[in-house]
Amino acid sequence: MGENVKVIVRCRPMNRKEIDKKSDSIVEIGDYAVSVVNPLARSAPRKSFTFDSVYNGLSKTETIYNDMCYSLVESTLEGYNGTIFAYGQTGCGKTHTMQGEGYSDAAENNGIIQRCFDHIFETISIATSVRYLALVSYLEIYNENIRDLLSANEPNSFKNHPLKDVPGVGVTVPTLTTQAVMNAMDCYNWLSVGNKNRITGATLMNEKSSRSHTIFTISLEQIQESAAAPPNLSSDQTIGNIRRGKLNLVDLAGSERQSKTGAFGDRLKEATKINLSLSALGNVISALVDSKTKHVPYRDSKLTRLLQDSLGGNTKTLMVACISPADSNYDETLSTLRYACRAKNISNVPTINEDPKDAQLRQYQEEILNLKRMLDESQQHESAVHYKFVEDNNKERERELWLEEAKSQMRQQMIAEMRNLKETTAEAANPKTEHSEQAVPQEQEDFQLHARKRIDLIKHSLIGGERVDDLQLRERHRMRKLEAKRHLSAIARALGRVESEDRDLLQGHYASIQQEINIKNERIKKCSQKIKMLEREVADLNSEFQLDREDYLDEIRYLGIQNKYWRIRFGMMISKPGNYPKTLKIT
């Protein structure tokens, strides 16, 4: 069954610059609606938009998370894909909503991402009969290049990672660094590492403006406990059923106008790329809700390709539209609300990811089975050597069989590692020496020790059930989950009430003819008002298009002037190299 993208709006409070300028507030917040007043025509009717939830400047991130994010994160623990992303103009509170003020002892300062960490590992700790493997990755889309924020060498290399469309999996970045995590603190640490590598810059509208889009991904693979106990698996047992849920936490860079941000040079280039990718995102949203459009332009940018499954695919998606209340940001606020209103009509078809072929858990279990099989063979071989006298030629035969068995990648790697640590490798290679008679048994013993350590390491990488006896925690978790479901049900009832009234009107439930006339006259008035509102909407869209066009033309002119300046300058340097310092090199 299809499920629409859920959209909420968060309006930040006035910032210091807006207060100093004595800006007026043009936004009014209701329970599920946002009304915007045109500051140039305050007598004109307000523009109203309805969403799944709306939050004012006094709302806390904790409230938003409990109301709208809790159920989605619970779904990823059951094997669904989930995406939470913040959208809006620069300086409207997207990064504050997603990441808060960074990790601190004060929980109220945490953003949605940190709360997801706490929620996920709290739920895993009280899970019964299920074991989890948690993996994280963190990428950045900067100037249409994908950067790995968890790689130690990435900040200096600026490597562009390629995208790959994998059947049954979707669009992925296979070369990204993936880190296993055991608890929420591990996630905090990796998020902090990635944020240090992330690119930010100052503009007139935001001192710490995000100059890139980022996606922090948590992959949760799960398996039933009976199949998740590696030490008890025998070589003839099959691998159990595996589920994998994936949660994408997206912090988008904000749309910008050059006239407001004062961007130039690298900042202007960054803003141009940001605006182009956000424009591509808007085109994808528009195409998905337009029944006449057959082609959805996912390939227009790296951002839309990575969000392809989140918009019209197999994902439960929540969009957080962040807006400013100041009258100076009227056009940007209205544009954000329009895109958000379109996005809520996108329908996804989320399903549980059963038995993924590329699951890391499957690779781990296959490795465990191979290690146990080789351990059994090694023990049998050791027993035969201990209890039976073997001639020199038979020893050579056994040695050949052992080396042939070691051709498998896992065993060959372990044996090579052991040999490199020995100083007597050259002597061990001679089967006729006295030392060589003990080389194979010693090598077998080292291999067995290494294999058992590897099995224990894999076993301990699986988490779950650490606090299963904490009844207070289990009850608190149950109540939060129940409250989140109640809130979503209340939203569905509230938004469905208008549709019910329309159905009653069409079905003709009237007490008398006069009542029918009165109700239909009211309906005609509402329709007339709606027509006028749509006409004004068309005029506003034309005006917004002209503003965007002028902004893009200004950027093109500026970049053209820059390009012409540098071409002339480099031409003079080539034609008259003597006028410039000898240390200057032209490549």
Coordinates of C-alpha atoms in Angstrom, one line a residue:
M1 CA 0.0 0.0 0.0
G2 CA 1.3 3.5 -0.9
E3 CA 2.2 6.0 1.8
N4 CA 2.5 9.7 1.1
V5 CA 5.6 11.7 2.1
K6 CA 5.0 13.3 5.5
V7 CA 5.7 17.0 5.6
I8 CA 6.1 19.3 8.6
V9 CA 6.9 23.0 8.8
R10 CA 9.2 24.6 11.5
C11 CA 9.3 28.4 11.7
R12 CA 12.3 29.6 13.6
P13 CA 12.2 32.7 15.8
M14 CA 13.5 36.1 14.7
N15 CA 17.3 36.3 14.8
R16 CA 19.3 39.2 16.0
K17 CA 19.8 40.9 12.6
E18 CA 16.0 40.7 11.9
I19 CA 15.2 42.2 15.4
D20 CA 17.7 45.0 14.9
K21 CA 16.2 45.8 11.5
K22 CA 12.7 45.8 13.2
S23 CA 11.4 43.3 10.7
D24 CA 7.7 42.3 10.9
S25 CA 6.5 38.8 11.2
I26 CA 4.5 37.6 8.2
V27 CA 3.8 34.0 9.4
E28 CA 0.9 32.7 11.4
I29 CA 1.1 29.2 12.8
G30 CA -1.9 26.9 13.4
D31 CA -2.1 23.3 14.4
Y32 CA -1.8 22.0 10.9
A33 CA -1.7 25.2 8.8
V34 CA 0.6 28.0 7.9
S35 CA -0.6 31.4 6.8
V36 CA 1.6 34.0 5.1
V37 CA 0.9 37.7 4.7
N38 CA 2.3 39.6 1.7
P39 CA 4.2 42.6 3.3
L40 CA 3.6 44.7 0.2
A41 CA -0.1 44.1 0.2
R42 CA -1.2 43.4 3.8
S43 CA -4.9 43.9 2.9
A44 CA -4.7 41.0 0.4
P45 CA -6.0 37.6 1.5
R46 CA -3.4 35.4 3.3
K47 CA -1.9 32.4 1.6
S48 CA -2.6 29.3 3.6
F49 CA -1.0 25.8 3.4
T50 CA -1.9 22.6 5.3
F51 CA 0.7 20.1 6.5
D52 CA 1.0 17.1 8.7
S53 CA 2.2 19.2 11.6
V54 CA 3.4 22.8 12.0
Y55 CA 5.7 24.1 14.7
N56 CA 6.4 27.7 15.8
G57 CA 9.6 29.4 17.1
L58 CA 9.0 28.2 20.6
S59 CA 8.7 24.5 19.7
K60 CA 11.5 22.2 20.8
T61 CA 13.2 19.6 18.7
E62 CA 12.3 17.0 21.2
T63 CA 8.6 17.6 20.5
I64 CA 9.1 17.4 16.8
Y65 CA 11.0 14.1 17.2
N66 CA 8.4 12.5 19.5
D67 CA 5.5 13.6 17.3
M68 CA 6.8 12.8 13.8
C69 CA 10.2 11.0 13.8
Y70 CA 9.7 8.4 16.4
S71 CA 7.5 6.1 14.4
L72 CA 9.7 6.4 11.3
V73 CA 12.8 5.4 13.2
E74 CA 10.9 2.5 14.7
S75 CA 10.1 1.3 11.2
T76 CA 13.8 1.2 10.2
L77 CA 14.4 -1.1 13.2
E78 CA 11.8 -3.4 11.7
G79 CA 13.5 -3.5 8.3
Y80 CA 12.1 -0.5 6.4
N81 CA 14.1 2.2 4.7
G82 CA 13.6 5.7 6.1
T83 CA 14.7 9.3 5.2
I84 CA 14.4 12.5 7.2
F85 CA 15.6 15.6 5.4
A86 CA 15.4 19.4 6.1
Y87 CA 14.6 21.8 3.3
G88 CA 14.6 25.6 3.1
Q89 CA 16.5 28.8 2.4
T90 CA 19.9 29.5 4.0
G91 CA 19.9 30.6 7.6
C92 CA 16.4 29.2 8.4
G93 CA 17.5 26.5 10.9
K94 CA 18.0 23.3 8.9
T95 CA 21.3 22.3 10.5
H96 CA 20.0 23.4 13.9
T97 CA 17.0 21.1 13.4
M98 CA 19.0 18.1 12.2
Q99 CA 22.1 18.4 14.3
G100 CA 21.2 20.9 17.1
E101 CA 24.2 22.4 18.9
G102 CA 26.3 19.3 18.7
Y103 CA 26.5 16.5 21.3
S104 CA 26.4 17.9 24.8
D105 CA 25.3 16.8 28.3
A106 CA 22.1 18.9 27.9
A107 CA 19.8 16.6 25.9
E108 CA 17.5 19.5 24.9
N109 CA 20.3 20.8 22.7
N110 CA 20.4 17.7 20.6
G111 CA 19.0 17.7 17.0
I112 CA 17.1 15.0 15.2
I113 CA 20.2 13.1 14.2
Q114 CA 21.5 12.7 17.8
R115 CA 18.0 11.7 19.0
C116 CA 17.9 9.0 16.3
F117 CA 21.2 7.6 17.7
D118 CA 19.8 7.4 21.3
H119 CA 16.5 6.0 20.1
I120 CA 18.0 3.3 17.9
F121 CA 20.4 1.9 20.4
E122 CA 17.9 2.1 23.3
T123 CA 15.5 0.0 21.3
I124 CA 18.3 -2.5 20.3
S125 CA 19.3 -2.8 23.9
I126 CA 15.9 -4.1 25.0
A127 CA 15.3 -6.3 21.9
T128 CA 14.5 -9.9 22.5
S129 CA 15.5 -12.8 20.3
V130 CA 17.0 -10.4 17.7
R131 CA 20.6 -9.4 17.1
Y132 CA 21.7 -6.4 15.1
L133 CA 24.7 -5.2 13.1
A134 CA 24.9 -1.4 12.9
L135 CA 26.9 0.3 10.2
V136 CA 27.3 4.1 9.5
S137 CA 28.6 6.2 6.6
Y138 CA 28.7 9.9 6.0
L139 CA 29.0 11.7 2.7
E140 CA 29.0 15.3 1.4
I141 CA 27.9 16.6 -2.0
Y142 CA 30.1 19.6 -2.6
N143 CA 30.0 21.4 -6.0
E144 CA 28.4 18.2 -7.4
N145 CA 31.2 16.0 -6.2
I146 CA 30.7 13.3 -3.6
R147 CA 33.2 13.3 -0.7
D148 CA 33.6 10.7 2.0
L149 CA 33.6 12.5 5.4
L150 CA 34.7 9.5 7.4
S151 CA 37.9 8.9 5.4
A152 CA 41.1 9.9 7.0
N153 CA 42.6 11.0 3.6
E154 CA 39.5 12.6 2.1
P155 CA 39.8 16.3 3.4
N156 CA 43.1 16.8 1.5
S157 CA 42.4 14.7 -1.6
F158 CA 38.8 15.9 -2.5
K159 CA 38.2 12.5 -4.2
N160 CA 35.0 12.4 -6.2
H161 CA 33.2 9.1 -5.4
P162 CA 31.1 7.6 -8.2
L163 CA 27.5 6.6 -8.0
K164 CA 26.3 3.1 -8.9
D165 CA 22.8 1.9 -9.5
V166 CA 22.6 -1.6 -8.0
P167 CA 19.5 -3.7 -8.9
G168 CA 17.4 -4.5 -5.9
V169 CA 19.4 -2.0 -3.7
G170 CA 19.1 1.3 -5.5
V171 CA 21.6 4.1 -6.1
T172 CA 24.6 3.8 -3.8
V173 CA 28.2 5.0 -3.4
P174 CA 30.1 1.7 -3.1
T175 CA 33.5 3.3 -2.3
L176 CA 32.3 5.0 0.8
T177 CA 33.9 4.2 4.2
T178 CA 31.6 2.2 6.3
Q179 CA 32.1 1.9 10.1
A180 CA 30.6 -0.6 12.5
V181 CA 29.2 1.0 15.7
M182 CA 28.3 -0.6 19.0
N183 CA 26.4 2.3 20.7
A184 CA 25.2 5.8 20.4
M185 CA 28.5 7.3 21.5
D186 CA 30.3 5.6 18.5
C187 CA 27.8 7.4 16.3
Y188 CA 28.4 10.7 18.0
N189 CA 32.1 10.3 17.5
W190 CA 31.8 9.5 13.8
L191 CA 29.3 12.4 13.3
S192 CA 31.8 14.7 14.9
V193 CA 34.7 13.4 12.7
G194 CA 32.5 14.0 9.6
N195 CA 31.4 17.5 10.6
K196 CA 35.1 18.6 11.1
N197 CA 35.7 17.6 7.5
R198 CA 32.5 19.3 6.2
I199 CA 32.8 22.5 4.3
T200 CA 31.1 25.6 5.7
G201 CA 31.5 29.3 5.0
A202 CA 30.3 32.7 6.1
T203 CA 27.7 34.8 4.1
L204 CA 25.7 37.9 4.9
M205 CA 22.8 35.7 5.9
N206 CA 24.6 33.0 7.9
E207 CA 28.0 33.0 9.6
K208 CA 28.2 29.2 9.4
S209 CA 26.4 28.5 6.2
S210 CA 26.5 24.9 5.0
R211 CA 28.2 24.9 1.6
S212 CA 27.2 21.3 0.8
H213 CA 24.5 18.7 1.2
T214 CA 25.3 15.9 3.7
I215 CA 23.7 12.4 4.2
F216 CA 24.5 10.4 7.3
T217 CA 23.3 6.8 6.8
I218 CA 22.7 4.2 9.5
S219 CA 22.3 0.6 8.2
L220 CA 20.7 -1.8 10.6
E221 CA 20.9 -5.5 9.7
Q222 CA 19.1 -7.9 12.0
I223 CA 18.8 -11.6 12.4
Q224 CA 16.9 -13.9 14.8
E225 CA 18.9 -15.0 17.8
S226 CA 18.7 -18.7 16.9
A227 CA 20.5 -17.9 13.6
A228 CA 22.7 -15.2 15.1
A229 CA 24.7 -17.4 17.5
P230 CA 27.9 -18.1 15.6
P231 CA 29.5 -20.5 18.0
N232 CA 26.6 -22.9 17.8
L233 CA 26.5 -23.1 14.0
S234 CA 27.7 -26.2 12.4
S235 CA 29.0 -26.5 8.8
D236 CA 25.7 -28.0 7.5
Q237 CA 23.4 -25.4 9.0
T238 CA 21.8 -22.8 6.7
I239 CA 22.0 -19.1 7.2
G240 CA 18.9 -17.6 8.8
N241 CA 16.6 -14.9 7.5
I242 CA 18.1 -11.4 7.5
R243 CA 16.4 -8.0 7.4
R244 CA 18.0 -4.7 6.7
G245 CA 16.6 -1.2 7.5
K246 CA 18.4 1.9 6.4
L247 CA 17.9 5.4 7.8
N248 CA 19.1 8.5 5.8
L249 CA 19.5 11.7 7.7
V250 CA 19.9 14.5 5.2
D251 CA 21.0 18.1 6.0
L252 CA 20.6 20.1 2.8
A253 CA 22.4 23.4 2.1
G254 CA 20.0 26.3 1.8
S255 CA 18.9 28.1 -1.4
E256 CA 20.5 31.5 -1.8
R257 CA 20.1 34.8 -3.7
Q258 CA 23.4 36.5 -4.5
S259 CA 21.9 39.9 -3.8
K260 CA 21.2 38.9 -0.2
T261 CA 24.2 36.7 0.7
G262 CA 26.8 38.9 -1.0
A263 CA 28.5 35.8 -2.3
F264 CA 31.4 36.1 -4.7
G265 CA 34.3 34.0 -5.9
D266 CA 34.2 30.4 -4.4
R267 CA 31.1 31.3 -2.4
L268 CA 29.3 32.3 -5.5
K269 CA 30.4 29.1 -7.3
E270 CA 29.2 27.0 -4.3
A271 CA 25.8 28.9 -4.2
T272 CA 25.3 28.3 -8.0
K273 CA 25.8 24.5 -7.5
I274 CA 23.6 24.5 -4.5
N275 CA 20.8 26.3 -6.2
L276 CA 21.1 24.1 -9.3
S277 CA 20.8 20.9 -7.2
L278 CA 17.9 22.3 -5.2
S279 CA 16.2 23.3 -8.4
A280 CA 16.6 19.8 -9.7
L281 CA 15.0 18.5 -6.4
G282 CA 12.1 20.9 -7.0
N283 CA 11.7 19.6 -10.6
V284 CA 11.7 16.0 -9.3
I285 CA 9.0 16.9 -6.7
S286 CA 6.9 18.7 -9.4
A287 CA 7.2 15.7 -11.8
L288 CA 6.2 13.2 -9.2
V289 CA 2.9 15.0 -8.4
D290 CA 2.1 15.8 -12.0
S291 CA 0.1 12.9 -13.4
K292 CA 0.8 13.9 -17.0
T293 CA 4.6 13.8 -16.6
K294 CA 6.1 10.4 -17.6
H295 CA 9.7 11.3 -17.0
V296 CA 11.1 12.1 -13.5
P297 CA 14.5 14.0 -13.9
Y298 CA 16.4 12.1 -11.1
R299 CA 19.6 12.3 -13.1
D300 CA 19.8 16.1 -13.2
S301 CA 21.9 16.1 -10.0
K302 CA 23.8 13.9 -7.6
L303 CA 21.4 14.9 -4.8
T304 CA 18.3 13.7 -6.6
R305 CA 19.9 10.5 -7.6
L306 CA 20.8 9.7 -4.0
L307 CA 17.3 10.7 -2.9
Q308 CA 15.6 8.7 -5.7
D309 CA 14.4 5.9 -3.4
S310 CA 13.2 8.5 -0.9
L311 CA 11.0 10.3 -3.4
G312 CA 8.6 7.9 -5.1
G313 CA 10.5 4.7 -4.1
N314 CA 10.7 2.1 -1.3
T315 CA 11.1 4.5 1.7
K316 CA 9.2 6.2 4.5
T317 CA 10.1 9.8 4.1
L318 CA 9.7 12.9 6.4
M319 CA 10.4 16.4 5.0
V320 CA 11.1 19.2 7.5
A321 CA 10.4 22.5 5.8
C322 CA 12.3 25.3 7.7
I323 CA 11.1 28.9 7.2
S324 CA 11.9 32.4 8.5
P325 CA 9.1 34.6 9.9
A326 CA 10.7 37.9 8.7
D327 CA 9.0 40.0 6.0
S328 CA 12.4 40.4 4.2
N329 CA 12.3 36.7 3.4
Y330 CA 8.7 36.6 2.1
D331 CA 9.6 35.3 -1.4
E332 CA 11.9 32.5 0.0
T333 CA 9.4 31.5 2.7
L334 CA 6.5 31.3 0.1
S335 CA 8.7 29.3 -2.3
T336 CA 9.6 26.8 0.5
L337 CA 6.0 26.3 1.5
R338 CA 5.0 25.7 -2.1
Y339 CA 7.6 23.0 -2.6
A340 CA 6.6 21.4 0.7
C341 CA 3.0 21.5 -0.2
R342 CA 3.8 19.6 -3.4
A343 CA 6.0 17.1 -1.7
K344 CA 3.2 15.9 0.6
N345 CA 1.4 14.5 -2.5
I346 CA 4.3 12.2 -3.4
S347 CA 3.4 8.6 -2.8
N348 CA 6.0 6.0 -1.8
V349 CA 5.6 2.2 -1.5
P350 CA 7.7 1.2 1.6
T351 CA 8.3 -2.5 2.1
I352 CA 10.4 -4.5 4.5
N353 CA 13.9 -5.4 3.1
E354 CA 13.9 -9.2 3.4
D355 CA 17.1 -11.2 2.8
P356 CA 19.3 -8.6 1.1
K357 CA 22.0 -10.3 -1.0
D358 CA 24.8 -7.9 -0.1
A359 CA 24.1 -8.0 3.7
Q360 CA 27.3 -7.8 5.8
L361 CA 25.7 -10.2 8.3
R362 CA 25.5 -12.8 5.5
Q363 CA 29.2 -12.3 4.7
Y364 CA 30.0 -12.7 8.4
Q365 CA 28.0 -15.9 8.8
E366 CA 29.6 -17.4 5.7
E367 CA 33.0 -16.5 7.1
I368 CA 32.1 -18.1 10.4
L369 CA 31.0 -21.3 8.7
N370 CA 34.2 -21.5 6.7
L371 CA 36.4 -20.8 9.8
K372 CA 34.6 -23.5 11.7
R373 CA 35.0 -26.0 8.9
M374 CA 38.7 -25.3 8.6
L375 CA 39.1 -25.5 12.4
D376 CA 37.5 -29.0 12.4
E377 CA 39.8 -30.1 9.5
S378 CA 42.8 -28.6 11.3
Q379 CA 42.0 -30.4 14.5
Q380 CA 41.5 -33.7 12.6
H381 CA 44.8 -33.2 10.9
E382 CA 46.6 -32.4 14.2
S383 CA 45.2 -35.5 15.8
A384 CA 46.4 -37.7 12.9
V385 CA 49.9 -36.2 13.2
H386 CA 49.9 -36.8 17.0
Y387 CA 48.9 -40.4 17.0
K388 CA 50.4 -41.8 13.9
F389 CA 54.1 -42.1 12.8
V390 CA 54.6 -40.7 9.4
E391 CA 57.6 -41.3 7.1
D392 CA 59.5 -38.4 5.5
N393 CA 57.7 -38.9 2.1
N394 CA 54.3 -38.9 3.9
K395 CA 55.2 -35.7 5.7
E396 CA 55.9 -34.1 2.4
R397 CA 52.5 -35.3 1.1
E398 CA 50.7 -33.9 4.2
R399 CA 52.6 -30.6 3.7
E400 CA 51.4 -30.4 0.1
L401 CA 47.8 -31.1 1.2
W402 CA 48.0 -28.4 3.9
L403 CA 49.3 -25.8 1.4
E404 CA 46.6 -26.7 -1.1
E405 CA 43.9 -26.3 1.5
A406 CA 45.4 -22.9 2.4
K407 CA 44.6 -21.5 -1.0
S408 CA 41.3 -20.2 0.2
Q409 CA 41.5 -16.4 0.7
M410 CA 40.8 -16.3 4.4
R411 CA 43.2 -19.0 5.4
Q412 CA 45.9 -17.9 3.1
Q413 CA 45.8 -14.4 4.5
M414 CA 46.0 -15.7 8.1
I415 CA 48.9 -18.1 7.4
A416 CA 50.8 -15.4 5.6
E417 CA 50.3 -13.1 8.5
M418 CA 51.7 -15.7 10.9
R419 CA 54.7 -16.4 8.7
N420 CA 55.6 -12.8 8.4
L421 CA 55.8 -12.6 12.2
K422 CA 58.3 -15.5 12.3
E423 CA 62.0 -15.0 11.9
T424 CA 62.5 -18.6 10.9
T425 CA 60.4 -18.5 7.8
A426 CA 63.2 -19.6 5.6
E427 CA 63.9 -22.6 7.8
A428 CA 60.2 -23.6 7.9
A429 CA 60.2 -23.8 4.1
N430 CA 62.7 -26.8 4.2
P431 CA 60.7 -30.0 4.9
K432 CA 63.9 -32.0 5.7
T433 CA 65.0 -30.0 8.7
E434 CA 64.1 -31.0 12.3
H435 CA 62.3 -27.6 12.7
S436 CA 60.1 -28.2 9.7
E437 CA 58.6 -31.3 11.4
Q438 CA 57.1 -29.0 13.9
A439 CA 56.3 -26.1 11.5
V440 CA 53.0 -27.5 10.3
P441 CA 51.6 -28.3 13.8
Q442 CA 52.8 -24.9 15.1
E443 CA 51.2 -23.2 12.1
Q444 CA 48.0 -25.1 12.7
E445 CA 48.0 -24.0 16.4
D446 CA 48.5 -20.4 15.4
F447 CA 45.8 -20.6 12.8
Q448 CA 43.3 -22.1 15.2
L449 CA 44.0 -19.3 17.7
H450 CA 43.6 -16.6 15.1
A451 CA 40.4 -18.2 13.7
R452 CA 38.8 -18.4 17.2
K453 CA 39.7 -14.8 17.8
R454 CA 38.1 -13.8 14.5
I455 CA 34.9 -15.7 15.4
D456 CA 34.7 -14.0 18.8
L457 CA 35.3 -10.6 17.1
I458 CA 32.4 -11.2 14.7
K459 CA 30.2 -12.5 17.5
H460 CA 30.8 -9.4 19.6
S461 CA 30.1 -7.1 16.7
L462 CA 26.4 -8.2 16.9
I463 CA 24.4 -6.2 19.5
G464 CA 21.0 -6.4 21.1
G465 CA 19.4 -7.4 24.4
E466 CA 22.0 -5.8 26.7
R467 CA 19.2 -4.2 28.8
V468 CA 16.4 -6.7 28.2
D469 CA 15.8 -7.0 31.9
D470 CA 15.3 -3.2 32.4
L471 CA 11.5 -3.2 32.8
Q472 CA 11.4 0.6 33.4
L473 CA 13.2 1.3 30.1
R474 CA 10.9 -1.2 28.3
E475 CA 7.8 0.5 29.7
R476 CA 9.0 4.0 28.8
H477 CA 9.8 2.8 25.3
R478 CA 6.4 1.3 24.9
M479 CA 4.6 4.5 26.1
R480 CA 6.6 6.7 23.7
K481 CA 5.8 4.4 20.8
L482 CA 2.1 4.4 21.7
E483 CA 2.1 8.2 22.0
A484 CA 3.7 8.6 18.6
K485 CA 1.1 6.3 17.0
R486 CA -1.7 8.3 18.7
H487 CA -0.3 11.6 17.4
L488 CA -0.2 10.2 13.8
S489 CA -3.7 8.9 14.2
A490 CA -4.9 12.3 15.4
I491 CA -3.3 14.0 12.4
A492 CA -5.0 11.6 10.0
R493 CA -8.4 12.2 11.6
A494 CA -7.9 16.0 11.5
L495 CA -6.8 16.1 7.9
G496 CA -9.5 13.7 6.9
R497 CA -12.3 15.8 8.4
V498 CA -12.2 18.3 5.5
E499 CA -12.4 15.4 3.0
S500 CA -15.4 14.0 4.9
E501 CA -17.2 17.3 4.7
D502 CA -16.7 17.4 1.0
R503 CA -18.0 13.9 0.5
D504 CA -21.1 14.7 2.6
L505 CA -21.7 17.8 0.3
L506 CA -21.4 15.7 -2.8
Q507 CA -23.6 12.9 -1.5
G508 CA -26.4 15.4 -0.7
H509 CA -27.1 14.9 3.0
Y510 CA -29.6 17.8 3.5
A511 CA -32.5 18.4 5.8
S512 CA -34.4 20.7 3.3
I513 CA -34.1 22.4 -0.1
Q514 CA -33.3 25.7 1.6
Q515 CA -30.4 24.1 3.5
E516 CA -29.1 22.7 0.3
I517 CA -29.3 26.1 -1.4
N518 CA -27.5 27.8 1.5
I519 CA -24.8 25.2 1.7
K520 CA -24.2 25.2 -2.0
N521 CA -24.1 29.0 -2.2
E522 CA -21.4 28.9 0.5
R523 CA -19.6 26.3 -1.5
I524 CA -19.7 28.5 -4.6
K525 CA -18.3 31.4 -2.6
K526 CA -15.4 29.3 -1.3
C527 CA -14.7 28.1 -4.9
S528 CA -14.7 31.7 -6.1
Q529 CA -12.3 32.6 -3.4
K530 CA -10.1 29.7 -4.3
I531 CA -10.1 30.7 -8.0
K532 CA -9.0 34.2 -7.1
M533 CA -6.4 32.8 -4.8
L534 CA -5.1 30.5 -7.6
E535 CA -5.0 33.5 -9.9
R536 CA -2.9 35.4 -7.4
E537 CA -0.8 32.3 -7.0
V538 CA 0.0 32.3 -10.7
A539 CA 0.9 35.9 -10.6
D540 CA 3.2 35.3 -7.6
L541 CA 4.8 32.3 -9.4
N542 CA 5.5 34.5 -12.4
S543 CA 7.0 37.1 -10.1
E544 CA 9.1 34.5 -8.4
F545 CA 10.3 33.2 -11.7
Q546 CA 11.4 36.7 -12.7
L547 CA 13.4 37.1 -9.5
D548 CA 15.1 33.7 -10.0
R549 CA 15.8 34.6 -13.6
E550 CA 17.4 37.9 -12.7
D551 CA 19.4 36.3 -9.9
Y552 CA 20.7 33.6 -12.3
L553 CA 21.5 36.3 -14.9
D554 CA 23.5 38.3 -12.3
E555 CA 25.5 35.2 -11.5
I556 CA 26.2 34.5 -15.2
R557 CA 27.3 38.0 -15.8
Y558 CA 29.6 38.0 -12.7
L559 CA 31.1 34.6 -13.7
G560 CA 31.5 35.8 -17.3
I561 CA 33.4 39.0 -16.2
Q562 CA 35.6 36.9 -13.9
N563 CA 36.3 34.4 -16.8
K564 CA 37.2 37.3 -19.2
Y565 CA 39.4 39.0 -16.6
W566 CA 41.5 35.8 -16.0
R567 CA 41.7 35.0 -19.7
I568 CA 43.1 38.4 -20.5
R569 CA 45.5 38.3 -17.5
F570 CA 46.8 34.8 -18.4
G571 CA 47.2 35.9 -22.0
M572 CA 49.3 38.9 -21.0
M573 CA 51.4 36.6 -18.8
I574 CA 52.1 34.2 -21.7
S575 CA 52.9 37.0 -24.2
K576 CA 55.1 39.0 -21.9
P577 CA 56.6 36.7 -19.3
G578 CA 59.4 39.1 -18.5
N579 CA 57.0 41.5 -16.8
Y580 CA 56.2 38.9 -14.1
P581 CA 58.3 37.3 -11.4
K582 CA 60.4 34.4 -12.5
T583 CA 59.0 32.3 -9.7
L584 CA 55.5 32.4 -11.3
K585 CA 54.7 29.2 -13.1
I586 CA 51.9 28.7 -15.5
T587 CA 50.5 25.2 -15.8

